[in-house]
GROMACS .gro file of C-alpha atoms in nm:
model
  280
    1UNK     CA    1   5.247  -1.416  15.867
    2UNK     CA    2   5.413  -1.375  16.204
    3UNK     CA    3   5.112  -1.501  16.396
    4UNK     CA    4   5.098  -1.824  16.195
    5UNK     CA    5   5.470  -1.884  16.241
    6UNK     CA    6   5.454  -1.819  16.616
    7UNK     CA    7   5.164  -2.061  16.665
    8UNK     CA    8   5.343  -2.327  16.462
    9UNK     CA    9   5.659  -2.289  16.668
   10UNK     CA   10   5.524  -2.228  17.019
   11UNK     CA   11   5.152  -2.304  17.012
   12UNK     CA   12   4.883  -2.058  17.115
   13UNK     CA   13   4.888  -1.871  17.446
   14UNK     CA   14   4.569  -1.718  17.585
   15UNK     CA   15   4.551  -1.504  17.898
   16UNK     CA   16   4.183  -1.482  17.991
   17UNK     CA   17   3.946  -1.368  18.262
   18UNK     CA   18   3.810  -1.724  18.233
   19UNK     CA   19   4.153  -1.876  18.309
   20UNK     CA   20   4.488  -1.867  18.130
   21UNK     CA   21   4.598  -2.156  17.911
   22UNK     CA   22   4.838  -2.259  17.637
   23UNK     CA   23   4.771  -2.496  17.349
   24UNK     CA   24   5.117  -2.641  17.274
   25UNK     CA   25   5.009  -2.789  16.941
   26UNK     CA   26   4.757  -2.630  16.706
   27UNK     CA   27   4.643  -2.765  16.371
   28UNK     CA   28   4.684  -2.456  16.155
   29UNK     CA   29   4.748  -2.365  15.793
   30UNK     CA   30   4.734  -2.072  15.554
   31UNK     CA   31   4.653  -2.303  15.261
   32UNK     CA   32   4.280  -2.388  15.247
   33UNK     CA   33   4.341  -2.631  14.960
   34UNK     CA   34   4.532  -2.850  15.205
   35UNK     CA   35   4.223  -2.874  15.428
   36UNK     CA   36   3.951  -2.973  15.183
   37UNK     CA   37   3.576  -2.963  15.249
   38UNK     CA   38   3.468  -2.909  15.610
   39UNK     CA   39   3.143  -2.920  15.807
   40UNK     CA   40   3.151  -2.551  15.899
   41UNK     CA   41   3.362  -2.252  15.805
   42UNK     CA   42   3.369  -1.994  16.087
   43UNK     CA   43   3.457  -1.661  15.931
   44UNK     CA   44   3.644  -1.441  16.178
   45UNK     CA   45   3.823  -1.185  15.962
   46UNK     CA   46   3.794  -0.808  15.949
   47UNK     CA   47   3.504  -0.686  15.735
   48UNK     CA   48   3.737  -0.537  15.474
   49UNK     CA   49   3.908  -0.877  15.438
   50UNK     CA   50   3.584  -1.063  15.358
   51UNK     CA   51   3.605  -1.053  14.975
   52UNK     CA   52   3.951  -1.213  14.985
   53UNK     CA   53   3.841  -1.462  15.251
   54UNK     CA   54   3.548  -1.576  15.035
   55UNK     CA   55   3.786  -1.666  14.753
   56UNK     CA   56   4.027  -1.840  14.991
   57UNK     CA   57   3.758  -2.054  15.154
   58UNK     CA   58   3.618  -2.199  14.832
   59UNK     CA   59   3.829  -2.520  14.848
   60UNK     CA   60   3.680  -2.581  15.196
   61UNK     CA   61   3.319  -2.560  15.075
   62UNK     CA   62   3.155  -2.898  15.020
   63UNK     CA   63   2.798  -2.991  14.931
   64UNK     CA   64   2.679  -2.960  15.294
   65UNK     CA   65   2.923  -2.703  15.433
   66UNK     CA   66   2.772  -2.426  15.645
   67UNK     CA   67   2.936  -2.083  15.665
   68UNK     CA   68   2.905  -1.892  15.992
   69UNK     CA   69   3.019  -1.527  15.981
   70UNK     CA   70   3.120  -1.378  16.316
   71UNK     CA   71   3.212  -1.038  16.175
   72UNK     CA   72   3.119  -0.697  16.301
   73UNK     CA   73   2.852  -0.510  16.107
   74UNK     CA   74   2.523  -0.628  15.957
   75UNK     CA   75   2.616  -0.698  15.595
   76UNK     CA   76   2.849  -1.000  15.599
   77UNK     CA   77   2.578  -1.261  15.544
   78UNK     CA   78   2.453  -1.081  15.232
   79UNK     CA   79   2.805  -1.068  15.088
   80UNK     CA   80   2.853  -1.441  15.155
   81UNK     CA   81   2.515  -1.528  15.004
   82UNK     CA   82   2.600  -1.336  14.690
   83UNK     CA   83   2.915  -1.543  14.636
   84UNK     CA   84   2.840  -1.882  14.795
   85UNK     CA   85   2.463  -1.926  14.782
   86UNK     CA   86   2.189  -1.864  15.036
   87UNK     CA   87   2.159  -2.227  15.152
   88UNK     CA   88   2.516  -2.228  15.290
   89UNK     CA   89   2.509  -1.912  15.498
   90UNK     CA   90   2.411  -1.870  15.863
   91UNK     CA   91   2.380  -1.558  16.075
   92UNK     CA   92   2.607  -1.508  16.371
   93UNK     CA   93   2.782  -1.271  16.605
   94UNK     CA   94   3.038  -1.288  16.884
   95UNK     CA   95   3.082  -1.080  17.199
   96UNK     CA   96   3.422  -1.065  17.365
   97UNK     CA   97   3.686  -0.805  17.448
   98UNK     CA   98   4.023  -0.936  17.342
   99UNK     CA   99   4.323  -0.849  17.129
  100UNK     CA  100   4.636  -1.000  16.980
  101UNK     CA  101   4.902  -0.894  17.230
  102UNK     CA  102   5.179  -1.034  17.013
  103UNK     CA  103   5.213  -1.317  16.758
  104UNK     CA  104   5.079  -1.636  16.912
  105UNK     CA  105   4.946  -1.460  17.223
  106UNK     CA  106   4.585  -1.349  17.278
  107UNK     CA  107   4.477  -1.138  17.574
  108UNK     CA  108   4.108  -1.171  17.673
  109UNK     CA  109   4.025  -0.890  17.917
  110UNK     CA  110   3.647  -0.865  17.930
  111UNK     CA  111   3.308  -1.019  17.854
  112UNK     CA  112   3.243  -1.391  17.882
  113UNK     CA  113   3.285  -1.566  17.545
  114UNK     CA  114   2.946  -1.549  17.375
  115UNK     CA  115   2.816  -1.645  17.032
  116UNK     CA  116   2.467  -1.603  16.890
  117UNK     CA  117   2.382  -1.793  16.574
  118UNK     CA  118   2.088  -1.902  16.366
  119UNK     CA  119   1.945  -1.978  16.027
  120UNK     CA  120   1.873  -1.655  15.840
  121UNK     CA  121   1.503  -1.748  15.823
  122UNK     CA  122   1.508  -1.820  16.200
  123UNK     CA  123   1.400  -2.184  16.165
  124UNK     CA  124   1.559  -2.448  16.386
  125UNK     CA  125   1.788  -2.691  16.199
  126UNK     CA  126   2.015  -2.987  16.272
  127UNK     CA  127   2.327  -2.792  16.178
  128UNK     CA  128   2.236  -2.513  16.418
  129UNK     CA  129   2.175  -2.760  16.700
  130UNK     CA  130   2.506  -2.934  16.627
  131UNK     CA  131   2.700  -2.608  16.622
  132UNK     CA  132   2.542  -2.501  16.948
  133UNK     CA  133   2.647  -2.827  17.113
  134UNK     CA  134   3.005  -2.816  16.982
  135UNK     CA  135   3.058  -2.457  17.093
  136UNK     CA  136   2.893  -2.518  17.431
  137UNK     CA  137   3.124  -2.812  17.488
  138UNK     CA  138   3.416  -2.576  17.421
  139UNK     CA  139   3.305  -2.345  17.703
  140UNK     CA  140   3.132  -2.079  17.493
  141UNK     CA  141   2.796  -1.936  17.593
  142UNK     CA  142   2.576  -1.995  17.288
  143UNK     CA  143   2.235  -1.846  17.219
  144UNK     CA  144   1.996  -1.912  16.932
  145UNK     CA  145   1.790  -1.591  16.933
  146UNK     CA  146   1.435  -1.585  16.796
  147UNK     CA  147   1.548  -1.337  16.529
  148UNK     CA  148   1.915  -1.346  16.428
  149UNK     CA  149   1.889  -1.029  16.219
  150UNK     CA  150   1.758  -0.832  16.517
  151UNK     CA  151   2.040  -0.978  16.730
  152UNK     CA  152   2.296  -0.859  16.473
  153UNK     CA  153   2.150  -0.509  16.477
  154UNK     CA  154   2.147  -0.506  16.858
  155UNK     CA  155   2.521  -0.573  16.862
  156UNK     CA  156   2.569  -0.325  16.577
  157UNK     CA  157   2.398  -0.056  16.786
  158UNK     CA  158   2.633  -0.127  17.075
  159UNK     CA  159   2.973  -0.177  16.916
  160UNK     CA  160   2.947   0.084  16.639
  161UNK     CA  161   2.837   0.356  16.881
  162UNK     CA  162   3.116   0.270  17.125
  163UNK     CA  163   3.369   0.232  16.847
  164UNK     CA  164   3.287   0.562  16.681
  165UNK     CA  165   3.274   0.774  16.996
  166UNK     CA  166   3.576   0.595  17.144
  167UNK     CA  167   3.785   0.650  16.833
  168UNK     CA  168   3.693   1.018  16.800
  169UNK     CA  169   3.776   1.088  17.165
  170UNK     CA  170   4.063   0.836  17.200
  171UNK     CA  171   3.910   0.748  17.538
  172UNK     CA  172   3.830   0.408  17.694
  173UNK     CA  173   3.476   0.307  17.778
  174UNK     CA  174   3.507   0.395  18.149
  175UNK     CA  175   3.579   0.757  18.060
  176UNK     CA  176   3.310   0.774  17.792
  177UNK     CA  177   3.037   0.656  18.026
  178UNK     CA  178   3.147   0.874  18.321
  179UNK     CA  179   3.161   1.211  18.143
  180UNK     CA  180   2.803   1.337  18.088
  181UNK     CA  181   2.880   1.487  17.747
  182UNK     CA  182   3.038   1.171  17.602
  183UNK     CA  183   2.774   0.952  17.765
  184UNK     CA  184   2.515   1.158  17.577
  185UNK     CA  185   2.713   1.103  17.255
  186UNK     CA  186   2.695   0.726  17.308
  187UNK     CA  187   2.319   0.749  17.359
  188UNK     CA  188   2.275   0.970  17.049
  189UNK     CA  189   2.481   0.730  16.837
  190UNK     CA  190   2.266   0.440  16.956
  191UNK     CA  191   1.947   0.634  16.887
  192UNK     CA  192   2.051   0.699  16.528
  193UNK     CA  193   2.117   0.328  16.471
  194UNK     CA  194   1.785   0.239  16.636
  195UNK     CA  195   1.604   0.476  16.398
  196UNK     CA  196   1.779   0.326  16.094
  197UNK     CA  197   1.695  -0.028  16.208
  198UNK     CA  198   1.328   0.051  16.259
  199UNK     CA  199   1.307   0.220  15.919
  200UNK     CA  200   1.457  -0.095  15.766
  201UNK     CA  201   1.189  -0.312  15.936
  202UNK     CA  202   1.430  -0.454  16.193
  203UNK     CA  203   1.234  -0.449  16.516
  204UNK     CA  204   1.453  -0.384  16.816
  205UNK     CA  205   1.320  -0.362  17.175
  206UNK     CA  206   1.197  -0.016  17.270
  207UNK     CA  207   1.424  -0.019  17.577
  208UNK     CA  208   1.737  -0.134  17.390
  209UNK     CA  209   1.927   0.192  17.443
  210UNK     CA  210   1.877   0.199  17.819
  211UNK     CA  211   1.955  -0.172  17.835
  212UNK     CA  212   2.270  -0.130  17.626
  213UNK     CA  213   2.388   0.160  17.840
  214UNK     CA  214   2.333  -0.053  18.149
  215UNK     CA  215   2.559  -0.316  17.989
  216UNK     CA  216   2.815  -0.045  17.906
  217UNK     CA  217   2.826   0.037  18.278
  218UNK     CA  218   2.943  -0.320  18.352
  219UNK     CA  219   3.238  -0.322  18.110
  220UNK     CA  220   3.601  -0.297  18.228
  221UNK     CA  221   3.687   0.073  18.246
  222UNK     CA  222   3.991   0.042  18.021
  223UNK     CA  223   3.805  -0.136  17.739
  224UNK     CA  224   3.840  -0.016  17.380
  225UNK     CA  225   3.705  -0.148  17.050
  226UNK     CA  226   3.908  -0.308  16.773
  227UNK     CA  227   3.834  -0.014  16.542
  228UNK     CA  228   3.969   0.231  16.797
  229UNK     CA  229   4.289   0.032  16.837
  230UNK     CA  230   4.329  -0.010  16.460
  231UNK     CA  231   4.292   0.360  16.381
  232UNK     CA  232   4.509   0.477  16.671
  233UNK     CA  233   4.785   0.239  16.558
  234UNK     CA  234   4.759   0.343  16.193
  235UNK     CA  235   4.610   0.021  16.059
  236UNK     CA  236   4.320  -0.034  15.822
  237UNK     CA  237   3.993  -0.027  16.013
  238UNK     CA  238   3.633  -0.142  15.978
  239UNK     CA  239   3.497   0.213  15.955
  240UNK     CA  240   3.321   0.141  15.624
  241UNK     CA  241   3.122  -0.143  15.785
  242UNK     CA  242   3.063   0.051  16.108
  243UNK     CA  243   2.984   0.423  16.113
  244UNK     CA  244   2.993   0.463  15.734
  245UNK     CA  245   2.743   0.179  15.704
  246UNK     CA  246   2.507   0.357  15.945
  247UNK     CA  247   2.522   0.664  15.722
  248UNK     CA  248   2.474   0.466  15.400
  249UNK     CA  249   2.196   0.241  15.533
  250UNK     CA  250   2.023   0.545  15.678
  251UNK     CA  251   2.037   0.732  15.350
  252UNK     CA  252   1.871   0.437  15.175
  253UNK     CA  253   1.562   0.476  15.394
  254UNK     CA  254   1.569   0.854  15.443
  255UNK     CA  255   1.694   0.856  15.803
  256UNK     CA  256   1.943   1.126  15.902
  257UNK     CA  257   2.245   1.020  16.105
  258UNK     CA  258   2.436   1.341  16.186
  259UNK     CA  259   2.661   1.206  16.460
  260UNK     CA  260   2.770   0.900  16.261
  261UNK     CA  261   2.823   1.124  15.958
  262UNK     CA  262   3.049   1.347  16.166
  263UNK     CA  263   3.240   1.047  16.304
  264UNK     CA  264   3.287   0.891  15.960
  265UNK     CA  265   3.398   1.212  15.790
  266UNK     CA  266   3.634   1.297  16.079
  267UNK     CA  267   3.804   0.956  16.074
  268UNK     CA  268   3.815   0.917  15.696
  269UNK     CA  269   4.152   1.098  15.652
  270UNK     CA  270   4.318   0.850  15.890
  271UNK     CA  271   4.154   0.558  15.710
  272UNK     CA  272   4.269   0.687  15.371
  273UNK     CA  273   4.619   0.730  15.511
  274UNK     CA  274   4.619   0.368  15.629
  275UNK     CA  275   4.506   0.258  15.281
  276UNK     CA  276   4.789   0.456  15.122
  277UNK     CA  277   4.546   0.684  14.940
  278UNK     CA  278   4.677   1.001  15.107
  279UNK     CA  279   4.973   1.107  15.317
  280UNK     CA  280   5.020   1.368  15.588
   0.00000   0.00000   0.00000
């Protein structure tokens, strides 16, 4: 689309807290068949785009290709395994606050670029070590956590709580954390996710909520999540993989999630409107 055309014509511009730069020439295509098998496919699409992305990436999958999902949510690896096989799929997550300001122009406004990755069984492997080195050489902070699933849930607890409360209130993170009532909502949303994780045998640190709130207090005051921006601007969002997933995953293990249920049900009309399933 427009982004591809802009990068082809002008390169890629990035304004970043780590330093602005422009890449005048970028090797880019929208035709995976023209690429052929690769060492690693880094999956960086929206969660609702994953089924289509899986089909598109098949020409890039060779005998030894690894697939690293950096999607929001906690279910991407399972979807990839179901279609591509368990031996190909890694676990991973990214932390950064950025957005596409316009075609060919990315604005990075908060959080140092960070990626956590690992084998799904948490063993150390040559492909993990190689990926860590390549990404480190590119200036990314890379961590191989002792338990990648727990790391995914830790991010899930953070971003889904912020995204849900931020979208409902239409307020940036600085406002959410400063008003006692919305700060309590953030903490309640995190508590619900913590309870779901523990019931699903994902062991998160007992102090994760206080630690996550301490991190929230360091974020740029104007920060918003991608889901908040998508819903406010009338686009399809990741609500089904965020707050709706909390509700669904909680129901599977008998854990009530009243705040996430309220958030999901309240935002669903806007999501259905973006899908074209209703109009108002």
